């Protein structure tokens, strides 16, 4: 058989087949990449839950990224209320105690006390003490709303789980005493009874004034015309009766002298 010349070889057909093969390989590669990314071109990272209900989580546990396990909303609200009402400043962060020998830790309270008992203690206090060296559990009836008390109880009964964001305000340093005092005013819950900027007016129906007094204005400035007078009330409290009258607790063994001076510096800026 005679040899075919190069001009007789079907180069056109080979070229066409090659182009088709290349295109096919490209489409297959794109398809594999698409599938690897997931439906709709979404990211390969799985959605995780931050407790807000927007993503997914596996059984409510921690995700592989180290996120904190989700907790029920009622428990989370209780954790924030525990900080808001300065429970942590006396009972310790997450009820761990260690602040004062006269204030118990609460890590076993959830198991030792019923929900009804915890509710009663929060609402009616745990015995008003007139000894300024011994802090007492104040009466929170009328200050902490009934749903919030239920949430606090749920948090305690849940064993004080870690709830991100439920943290007391940070007290700034090197920004002046009044600035630090402003943060302390919120951190230690003064704001809950005396109101923002010390305007007062929180109901206390059984007290002589029927409201929690303000820490600003001409009357306050006239009555508490020295820092020593303000410091004395902060340290010794203002015990004016028993439940349901709300009394100011003793802060003398909870706050340091420096913190008291910073609070006074802030209060002085309100008038």
PDB file of C-alpha atoms in Angstrom:
ATOM      1  CA  UNK A   1       0.000   0.000   0.000  1.00  0.00           C
ATOM      2  CA  UNK A   2       1.352   3.354  -0.937  1.00  0.00           C
ATOM      3  CA  UNK A   3       2.150   5.876   1.894  1.00  0.00           C
ATOM      4  CA  UNK A   4      -0.278   8.788   2.320  1.00  0.00           C
ATOM      5  CA  UNK A   5       1.212  12.234   2.078  1.00  0.00           C
ATOM      6  CA  UNK A   6       0.828  14.758   4.886  1.00  0.00           C
ATOM      7  CA  UNK A   7      -1.597  16.648   2.719  1.00  0.00           C
ATOM      8  CA  UNK A   8      -3.883  13.587   2.700  1.00  0.00           C
ATOM      9  CA  UNK A   9      -4.009  13.353   6.578  1.00  0.00           C
ATOM     10  CA  UNK A  10      -7.384  14.565   8.022  1.00  0.00           C
ATOM     11  CA  UNK A  11      -5.971  17.471  10.063  1.00  0.00           C
ATOM     12  CA  UNK A  12      -9.246  19.353  10.021  1.00  0.00           C
ATOM     13  CA  UNK A  13     -11.161  16.461  11.622  1.00  0.00           C
ATOM     14  CA  UNK A  14      -8.471  16.023  14.291  1.00  0.00           C
ATOM     15  CA  UNK A  15      -8.507  19.723  15.115  1.00  0.00           C
ATOM     16  CA  UNK A  16     -12.288  19.734  15.469  1.00  0.00           C
ATOM     17  CA  UNK A  17     -12.230  16.675  17.751  1.00  0.00           C
ATOM     18  CA  UNK A  18      -9.501  18.288  19.896  1.00  0.00           C
ATOM     19  CA  UNK A  19     -11.435  21.501  20.320  1.00  0.00           C
ATOM     20  CA  UNK A  20     -14.551  19.553  21.292  1.00  0.00           C
ATOM     21  CA  UNK A  21     -12.558  17.562  23.864  1.00  0.00           C
ATOM     22  CA  UNK A  22     -11.086  20.702  25.361  1.00  0.00           C
ATOM     23  CA  UNK A  23     -14.487  22.330  25.657  1.00  0.00           C
ATOM     24  CA  UNK A  24     -15.944  19.222  27.234  1.00  0.00           C
ATOM     25  CA  UNK A  25     -13.127  19.073  29.774  1.00  0.00           C
ATOM     26  CA  UNK A  26     -13.679  22.730  30.630  1.00  0.00           C
ATOM     27  CA  UNK A  27     -17.410  22.267  31.205  1.00  0.00           C
ATOM     28  CA  UNK A  28     -16.775  19.224  33.384  1.00  0.00           C
ATOM     29  CA  UNK A  29     -14.226  21.166  35.460  1.00  0.00           C
ATOM     30  CA  UNK A  30     -16.632  24.054  35.964  1.00  0.00           C
ATOM     31  CA  UNK A  31     -19.368  21.631  36.969  1.00  0.00           C
ATOM     32  CA  UNK A  32     -17.148  19.916  39.515  1.00  0.00           C
ATOM     33  CA  UNK A  33     -16.129  23.272  40.984  1.00  0.00           C
ATOM     34  CA  UNK A  34     -19.755  24.365  41.187  1.00  0.00           C
ATOM     35  CA  UNK A  35     -20.729  21.204  43.003  1.00  0.00           C
ATOM     36  CA  UNK A  36     -17.801  21.558  45.392  1.00  0.00           C
ATOM     37  CA  UNK A  37     -18.988  25.027  46.347  1.00  0.00           C
ATOM     38  CA  UNK A  38     -22.520  23.809  46.984  1.00  0.00           C
ATOM     39  CA  UNK A  39     -25.911  24.737  45.591  1.00  0.00           C
ATOM     40  CA  UNK A  40     -26.262  28.255  44.319  1.00  0.00           C
ATOM     41  CA  UNK A  41     -22.548  29.022  44.649  1.00  0.00           C
ATOM     42  CA  UNK A  42     -22.711  29.375  48.428  1.00  0.00           C
ATOM     43  CA  UNK A  43     -19.632  29.365  50.648  1.00  0.00           C
ATOM     44  CA  UNK A  44     -18.166  26.046  51.712  1.00  0.00           C
ATOM     45  CA  UNK A  45     -18.296  27.133  55.383  1.00  0.00           C
ATOM     46  CA  UNK A  46     -21.382  25.809  57.192  1.00  0.00           C
ATOM     47  CA  UNK A  47     -23.778  28.298  58.821  1.00  0.00           C
ATOM     48  CA  UNK A  48     -23.386  28.523  62.559  1.00  0.00           C
ATOM     49  CA  UNK A  49     -25.709  29.748  65.261  1.00  0.00           C
ATOM     50  CA  UNK A  50     -24.880  32.659  67.494  1.00  0.00           C
ATOM     51  CA  UNK A  51     -28.055  32.216  69.476  1.00  0.00           C
ATOM     52  CA  UNK A  52     -30.028  34.611  67.287  1.00  0.00           C
ATOM     53  CA  UNK A  53     -31.926  31.954  65.354  1.00  0.00           C
ATOM     54  CA  UNK A  54     -30.465  32.893  61.959  1.00  0.00           C
ATOM     55  CA  UNK A  55     -28.187  29.917  61.351  1.00  0.00           C
ATOM     56  CA  UNK A  56     -28.018  26.284  62.175  1.00  0.00           C
ATOM     57  CA  UNK A  57     -26.296  24.441  64.946  1.00  0.00           C
ATOM     58  CA  UNK A  58     -25.767  20.833  65.837  1.00  0.00           C
ATOM     59  CA  UNK A  59     -27.819  20.001  68.877  1.00  0.00           C
ATOM     60  CA  UNK A  60     -27.285  23.422  70.477  1.00  0.00           C
ATOM     61  CA  UNK A  61     -23.612  22.679  71.202  1.00  0.00           C
ATOM     62  CA  UNK A  62     -20.537  24.675  70.412  1.00  0.00           C
ATOM     63  CA  UNK A  63     -19.648  24.968  66.766  1.00  0.00           C
ATOM     64  CA  UNK A  64     -16.284  24.079  65.317  1.00  0.00           C
ATOM     65  CA  UNK A  65     -15.444  27.794  65.265  1.00  0.00           C
ATOM     66  CA  UNK A  66     -15.584  27.911  69.073  1.00  0.00           C
ATOM     67  CA  UNK A  67     -18.854  29.795  69.443  1.00  0.00           C
ATOM     68  CA  UNK A  68     -20.623  29.542  72.781  1.00  0.00           C
ATOM     69  CA  UNK A  69     -23.540  27.120  72.934  1.00  0.00           C
ATOM     70  CA  UNK A  70     -26.931  28.751  72.554  1.00  0.00           C
ATOM     71  CA  UNK A  71     -29.077  29.172  75.662  1.00  0.00           C
ATOM     72  CA  UNK A  72     -32.843  29.712  75.928  1.00  0.00           C
ATOM     73  CA  UNK A  73     -33.885  33.331  75.598  1.00  0.00           C
ATOM     74  CA  UNK A  74     -35.325  33.416  79.127  1.00  0.00           C
ATOM     75  CA  UNK A  75     -31.987  32.292  80.560  1.00  0.00           C
ATOM     76  CA  UNK A  76     -30.053  34.802  78.435  1.00  0.00           C
ATOM     77  CA  UNK A  77     -32.309  37.638  79.588  1.00  0.00           C
ATOM     78  CA  UNK A  78     -31.734  36.526  83.166  1.00  0.00           C
ATOM     79  CA  UNK A  79     -27.970  36.695  82.656  1.00  0.00           C
ATOM     80  CA  UNK A  80     -28.244  40.266  81.398  1.00  0.00           C
ATOM     81  CA  UNK A  81     -30.547  41.203  84.287  1.00  0.00           C
ATOM     82  CA  UNK A  82     -28.030  39.689  86.732  1.00  0.00           C
ATOM     83  CA  UNK A  83     -25.534  42.243  85.438  1.00  0.00           C
ATOM     84  CA  UNK A  84     -27.998  45.117  85.019  1.00  0.00           C
ATOM     85  CA  UNK A  85     -29.172  44.992  88.624  1.00  0.00           C
ATOM     86  CA  UNK A  86     -25.620  44.592  89.961  1.00  0.00           C
ATOM     87  CA  UNK A  87     -26.248  41.120  91.388  1.00  0.00           C
ATOM     88  CA  UNK A  88     -22.791  40.197  90.095  1.00  0.00           C
ATOM     89  CA  UNK A  89     -21.183  43.028  92.083  1.00  0.00           C
ATOM     90  CA  UNK A  90     -22.174  41.371  95.359  1.00  0.00           C
ATOM     91  CA  UNK A  91     -22.613  37.683  94.490  1.00  0.00           C
ATOM     92  CA  UNK A  92     -19.713  37.589  92.030  1.00  0.00           C
ATOM     93  CA  UNK A  93     -19.626  36.996  88.293  1.00  0.00           C
ATOM     94  CA  UNK A  94     -21.982  34.132  87.400  1.00  0.00           C
ATOM     95  CA  UNK A  95     -22.825  33.856  91.117  1.00  0.00           C
ATOM     96  CA  UNK A  96     -19.337  32.624  92.012  1.00  0.00           C
ATOM     97  CA  UNK A  97     -19.153  34.679  95.237  1.00  0.00           C
ATOM     98  CA  UNK A  98     -15.916  35.928  96.759  1.00  0.00           C
ATOM     99  CA  UNK A  99     -16.911  39.595  97.023  1.00  0.00           C
ATOM    100  CA  UNK A 100     -17.897  39.726 100.701  1.00  0.00           C
ATOM    101  CA  UNK A 101     -17.979  37.107 103.480  1.00  0.00           C
ATOM    102  CA  UNK A 102     -21.519  38.250 104.215  1.00  0.00           C
ATOM    103  CA  UNK A 103     -22.790  37.708 100.677  1.00  0.00           C
ATOM    104  CA  UNK A 104     -23.159  34.066  99.657  1.00  0.00           C
ATOM    105  CA  UNK A 105     -22.160  32.485  96.384  1.00  0.00           C
ATOM    106  CA  UNK A 106     -25.127  31.292  94.361  1.00  0.00           C
ATOM    107  CA  UNK A 107     -23.620  28.349  92.469  1.00  0.00           C
ATOM    108  CA  UNK A 108     -25.747  25.868  94.458  1.00  0.00           C
ATOM    109  CA  UNK A 109     -28.807  28.091  94.847  1.00  0.00           C
ATOM    110  CA  UNK A 110     -30.480  26.686  91.757  1.00  0.00           C
ATOM    111  CA  UNK A 111     -30.399  23.189  93.203  1.00  0.00           C
ATOM    112  CA  UNK A 112     -30.971  24.128  96.848  1.00  0.00           C
ATOM    113  CA  UNK A 113     -33.881  26.532  96.419  1.00  0.00           C
ATOM    114  CA  UNK A 114     -37.155  26.266  94.536  1.00  0.00           C
ATOM    115  CA  UNK A 115     -38.224  28.836  91.971  1.00  0.00           C
ATOM    116  CA  UNK A 116     -40.786  30.143  94.459  1.00  0.00           C
ATOM    117  CA  UNK A 117     -38.138  30.582  97.159  1.00  0.00           C
ATOM    118  CA  UNK A 118     -35.775  32.402  94.822  1.00  0.00           C
ATOM    119  CA  UNK A 119     -38.599  34.665  93.671  1.00  0.00           C
ATOM    120  CA  UNK A 120     -39.494  35.540  97.255  1.00  0.00           C
ATOM    121  CA  UNK A 121     -35.893  36.404  98.145  1.00  0.00           C
ATOM    122  CA  UNK A 122     -35.500  38.658  95.110  1.00  0.00           C
ATOM    123  CA  UNK A 123     -38.774  40.444  95.755  1.00  0.00           C
ATOM    124  CA  UNK A 124     -38.551  40.795  99.545  1.00  0.00           C
ATOM    125  CA  UNK A 125     -34.826  40.711 100.243  1.00  0.00           C
ATOM    126  CA  UNK A 126     -33.056  38.532 102.769  1.00  0.00           C
ATOM    127  CA  UNK A 127     -33.337  40.557 105.935  1.00  0.00           C
ATOM    128  CA  UNK A 128     -32.505  44.240 106.226  1.00  0.00           C
ATOM    129  CA  UNK A 129     -29.397  44.889 108.309  1.00  0.00           C
ATOM    130  CA  UNK A 130     -28.720  48.228 109.967  1.00  0.00           C
ATOM    131  CA  UNK A 131     -25.083  47.291 110.521  1.00  0.00           C
ATOM    132  CA  UNK A 132     -23.212  49.250 107.831  1.00  0.00           C
ATOM    133  CA  UNK A 133     -20.383  46.721 107.849  1.00  0.00           C
ATOM    134  CA  UNK A 134     -22.703  43.915 106.769  1.00  0.00           C
ATOM    135  CA  UNK A 135     -24.273  44.249 103.303  1.00  0.00           C
ATOM    136  CA  UNK A 136     -27.757  42.859 102.890  1.00  0.00           C
ATOM    137  CA  UNK A 137     -29.901  41.632 100.042  1.00  0.00           C
ATOM    138  CA  UNK A 138     -32.138  44.620  99.195  1.00  0.00           C
ATOM    139  CA  UNK A 139     -35.823  44.544  98.411  1.00  0.00           C
ATOM    140  CA  UNK A 140     -36.297  44.501  94.645  1.00  0.00           C
ATOM    141  CA  UNK A 141     -40.098  44.440  94.557  1.00  0.00           C
ATOM    142  CA  UNK A 142     -41.249  47.276  92.314  1.00  0.00           C
ATOM    143  CA  UNK A 143     -37.778  47.813  90.869  1.00  0.00           C
ATOM    144  CA  UNK A 144     -37.236  44.553  89.011  1.00  0.00           C
ATOM    145  CA  UNK A 145     -40.265  43.710  86.876  1.00  0.00           C
ATOM    146  CA  UNK A 146     -42.045  40.404  87.465  1.00  0.00           C
ATOM    147  CA  UNK A 147     -40.954  38.947  84.078  1.00  0.00           C
ATOM    148  CA  UNK A 148     -37.366  39.921  84.860  1.00  0.00           C
ATOM    149  CA  UNK A 149     -37.512  38.139  88.217  1.00  0.00           C
ATOM    150  CA  UNK A 150     -38.709  35.023  86.399  1.00  0.00           C
ATOM    151  CA  UNK A 151     -35.777  35.363  84.001  1.00  0.00           C
ATOM    152  CA  UNK A 152     -33.312  35.784  86.858  1.00  0.00           C
ATOM    153  CA  UNK A 153     -34.665  32.628  88.472  1.00  0.00           C
ATOM    154  CA  UNK A 154     -34.337  30.762  85.164  1.00  0.00           C
ATOM    155  CA  UNK A 155     -30.693  31.868  84.879  1.00  0.00           C
ATOM    156  CA  UNK A 156     -29.938  30.755  88.440  1.00  0.00           C
ATOM    157  CA  UNK A 157     -31.735  27.426  87.989  1.00  0.00           C
ATOM    158  CA  UNK A 158     -29.810  26.858  84.735  1.00  0.00           C
ATOM    159  CA  UNK A 159     -26.546  26.995  86.683  1.00  0.00           C
ATOM    160  CA  UNK A 160     -25.276  30.415  85.513  1.00  0.00           C
ATOM    161  CA  UNK A 161     -24.243  29.489  81.944  1.00  0.00           C
ATOM    162  CA  UNK A 162     -21.878  31.815  80.125  1.00  0.00           C
ATOM    163  CA  UNK A 163     -23.884  34.299  78.028  1.00  0.00           C
ATOM    164  CA  UNK A 164     -21.776  36.482  75.699  1.00  0.00           C
ATOM    165  CA  UNK A 165     -22.447  40.170  76.169  1.00  0.00           C
ATOM    166  CA  UNK A 166     -23.787  39.816  79.720  1.00  0.00           C
ATOM    167  CA  UNK A 167     -20.923  41.788  81.188  1.00  0.00           C
ATOM    168  CA  UNK A 168     -20.760  44.789  83.472  1.00  0.00           C
ATOM    169  CA  UNK A 169     -19.687  48.088  81.962  1.00  0.00           C
ATOM    170  CA  UNK A 170     -15.948  48.662  82.009  1.00  0.00           C
ATOM    171  CA  UNK A 171     -14.698  51.413  84.287  1.00  0.00           C
ATOM    172  CA  UNK A 172     -12.289  53.641  82.317  1.00  0.00           C
ATOM    173  CA  UNK A 173      -8.908  54.555  83.756  1.00  0.00           C
ATOM    174  CA  UNK A 174      -6.870  57.729  83.381  1.00  0.00           C
ATOM    175  CA  UNK A 175      -9.932  59.699  82.301  1.00  0.00           C
ATOM    176  CA  UNK A 176     -10.736  61.466  85.561  1.00  0.00           C
ATOM    177  CA  UNK A 177     -12.722  60.497  88.659  1.00  0.00           C
ATOM    178  CA  UNK A 178     -16.076  61.731  87.331  1.00  0.00           C
ATOM    179  CA  UNK A 179     -15.721  59.594  84.190  1.00  0.00           C
ATOM    180  CA  UNK A 180     -14.953  56.517  86.260  1.00  0.00           C
ATOM    181  CA  UNK A 181     -17.838  57.392  88.578  1.00  0.00           C
ATOM    182  CA  UNK A 182     -20.246  57.567  85.668  1.00  0.00           C
ATOM    183  CA  UNK A 183     -19.399  53.970  84.756  1.00  0.00           C
ATOM    184  CA  UNK A 184     -19.590  52.859  88.397  1.00  0.00           C
ATOM    185  CA  UNK A 185     -23.054  54.430  88.636  1.00  0.00           C
ATOM    186  CA  UNK A 186     -24.229  51.921  86.029  1.00  0.00           C
ATOM    187  CA  UNK A 187     -21.968  49.013  87.027  1.00  0.00           C
ATOM    188  CA  UNK A 188     -23.234  48.978  90.612  1.00  0.00           C
ATOM    189  CA  UNK A 189     -26.877  49.499  89.698  1.00  0.00           C
ATOM    190  CA  UNK A 190     -27.356  53.008  91.109  1.00  0.00           C
ATOM    191  CA  UNK A 191     -29.082  53.882  87.851  1.00  0.00           C
ATOM    192  CA  UNK A 192     -31.837  51.327  88.472  1.00  0.00           C
ATOM    193  CA  UNK A 193     -33.226  53.195  91.472  1.00  0.00           C
ATOM    194  CA  UNK A 194     -31.940  56.758  91.188  1.00  0.00           C
ATOM    195  CA  UNK A 195     -32.494  56.919  87.440  1.00  0.00           C
ATOM    196  CA  UNK A 196     -30.283  58.130  84.590  1.00  0.00           C
ATOM    197  CA  UNK A 197     -28.348  61.253  85.545  1.00  0.00           C
ATOM    198  CA  UNK A 198     -29.672  60.888  89.102  1.00  0.00           C
ATOM    199  CA  UNK A 199     -33.116  62.265  88.252  1.00  0.00           C
ATOM    200  CA  UNK A 200     -34.846  59.876  90.687  1.00  0.00           C
ATOM    201  CA  UNK A 201     -38.568  59.271  90.498  1.00  0.00           C
ATOM    202  CA  UNK A 202     -38.570  55.464  90.621  1.00  0.00           C
ATOM    203  CA  UNK A 203     -41.730  54.483  92.584  1.00  0.00           C
ATOM    204  CA  UNK A 204     -41.296  53.474  96.220  1.00  0.00           C
ATOM    205  CA  UNK A 205     -44.933  53.825  97.345  1.00  0.00           C
ATOM    206  CA  UNK A 206     -44.509  52.844 100.996  1.00  0.00           C
ATOM    207  CA  UNK A 207     -41.638  55.262 101.653  1.00  0.00           C
ATOM    208  CA  UNK A 208     -42.238  58.760 103.063  1.00  0.00           C
ATOM    209  CA  UNK A 209     -41.396  60.378  99.717  1.00  0.00           C
ATOM    210  CA  UNK A 210     -43.247  57.662  97.709  1.00  0.00           C
ATOM    211  CA  UNK A 211     -40.330  57.628  95.239  1.00  0.00           C
ATOM    212  CA  UNK A 212     -36.607  56.960  95.287  1.00  0.00           C
ATOM    213  CA  UNK A 213     -34.985  60.392  95.772  1.00  0.00           C
ATOM    214  CA  UNK A 214     -32.930  62.113  93.076  1.00  0.00           C
ATOM    215  CA  UNK A 215     -29.208  62.703  93.308  1.00  0.00           C
ATOM    216  CA  UNK A 216     -29.360  66.022  91.501  1.00  0.00           C
ATOM    217  CA  UNK A 217     -31.071  69.352  91.803  1.00  0.00           C
ATOM    218  CA  UNK A 218     -31.017  72.208  94.323  1.00  0.00           C
ATOM    219  CA  UNK A 219     -32.645  70.262  97.165  1.00  0.00           C
ATOM    220  CA  UNK A 220     -30.107  67.463  96.957  1.00  0.00           C
ATOM    221  CA  UNK A 221     -27.229  69.906  96.720  1.00  0.00           C
ATOM    222  CA  UNK A 222     -28.467  71.766  99.792  1.00  0.00           C
ATOM    223  CA  UNK A 223     -28.966  68.647 101.915  1.00  0.00           C
ATOM    224  CA  UNK A 224     -25.753  66.926 100.808  1.00  0.00           C
ATOM    225  CA  UNK A 225     -23.498  69.933 100.649  1.00  0.00           C
ATOM    226  CA  UNK A 226     -20.323  68.023 101.457  1.00  0.00           C
ATOM    227  CA  UNK A 227     -18.708  64.966  99.950  1.00  0.00           C
ATOM    228  CA  UNK A 228     -18.547  63.401 103.420  1.00  0.00           C
ATOM    229  CA  UNK A 229     -22.337  63.397 103.697  1.00  0.00           C
ATOM    230  CA  UNK A 230     -22.735  61.636 100.345  1.00  0.00           C
ATOM    231  CA  UNK A 231     -20.011  59.132 101.220  1.00  0.00           C
ATOM    232  CA  UNK A 232     -21.734  58.337 104.529  1.00  0.00           C
ATOM    233  CA  UNK A 233     -24.997  57.433 102.804  1.00  0.00           C
ATOM    234  CA  UNK A 234     -23.225  55.321 100.187  1.00  0.00           C
ATOM    235  CA  UNK A 235     -21.366  53.393 102.895  1.00  0.00           C
ATOM    236  CA  UNK A 236     -24.213  52.935 105.372  1.00  0.00           C
ATOM    237  CA  UNK A 237     -27.214  52.854 103.069  1.00  0.00           C
ATOM    238  CA  UNK A 238     -30.627  54.200 103.923  1.00  0.00           C
ATOM    239  CA  UNK A 239     -32.688  51.649 105.798  1.00  0.00           C
ATOM    240  CA  UNK A 240     -36.143  53.162 106.127  1.00  0.00           C
ATOM    241  CA  UNK A 241     -38.206  50.089 106.843  1.00  0.00           C
ATOM    242  CA  UNK A 242     -38.939  46.549 105.762  1.00  0.00           C
ATOM    243  CA  UNK A 243     -40.585  45.065 102.664  1.00  0.00           C
ATOM    244  CA  UNK A 244     -42.242  46.316 100.570  1.00  0.00           C
ATOM    245  CA  UNK A 245     -40.288  49.523 101.212  1.00  0.00           C
ATOM    246  CA  UNK A 246     -37.185  49.663  99.031  1.00  0.00           C
ATOM    247  CA  UNK A 247     -34.094  50.509 101.094  1.00  0.00           C
ATOM    248  CA  UNK A 248     -30.668  51.474  99.853  1.00  0.00           C
ATOM    249  CA  UNK A 249     -28.194  48.718 100.760  1.00  0.00           C
ATOM    250  CA  UNK A 250     -24.839  49.260 102.448  1.00  0.00           C
ATOM    251  CA  UNK A 251     -22.002  49.631  99.989  1.00  0.00           C
ATOM    252  CA  UNK A 252     -19.268  50.256 102.520  1.00  0.00           C
ATOM    253  CA  UNK A 253     -17.739  46.784 102.301  1.00  0.00           C
ATOM    254  CA  UNK A 254     -18.412  46.359  98.579  1.00  0.00           C
ATOM    255  CA  UNK A 255     -17.053  49.631  97.183  1.00  0.00           C
ATOM    256  CA  UNK A 256     -13.554  50.881  97.873  1.00  0.00           C
ATOM    257  CA  UNK A 257     -12.863  54.382  99.168  1.00  0.00           C
ATOM    258  CA  UNK A 258     -11.557  55.301  95.729  1.00  0.00           C
ATOM    259  CA  UNK A 259     -14.726  54.053  94.020  1.00  0.00           C
ATOM    260  CA  UNK A 260     -16.892  55.996  96.462  1.00  0.00           C
ATOM    261  CA  UNK A 261     -14.871  59.148  95.743  1.00  0.00           C
ATOM    262  CA  UNK A 262     -15.318  58.566  92.002  1.00  0.00           C
ATOM    263  CA  UNK A 263     -19.069  58.147  92.411  1.00  0.00           C
ATOM    264  CA  UNK A 264     -19.231  61.401  94.355  1.00  0.00           C
ATOM    265  CA  UNK A 265     -17.230  63.172  91.651  1.00  0.00           C
ATOM    266  CA  UNK A 266     -19.773  62.017  89.063  1.00  0.00           C
ATOM    267  CA  UNK A 267     -22.789  62.936  91.221  1.00  0.00           C
ATOM    268  CA  UNK A 268     -21.350  66.422  91.627  1.00  0.00           C
ATOM    269  CA  UNK A 269     -21.508  66.876  87.849  1.00  0.00           C
ATOM    270  CA  UNK A 270     -25.287  66.315  87.842  1.00  0.00           C
ATOM    271  CA  UNK A 271     -26.223  69.563  89.573  1.00  0.00           C
TER     272      UNK A 271
END
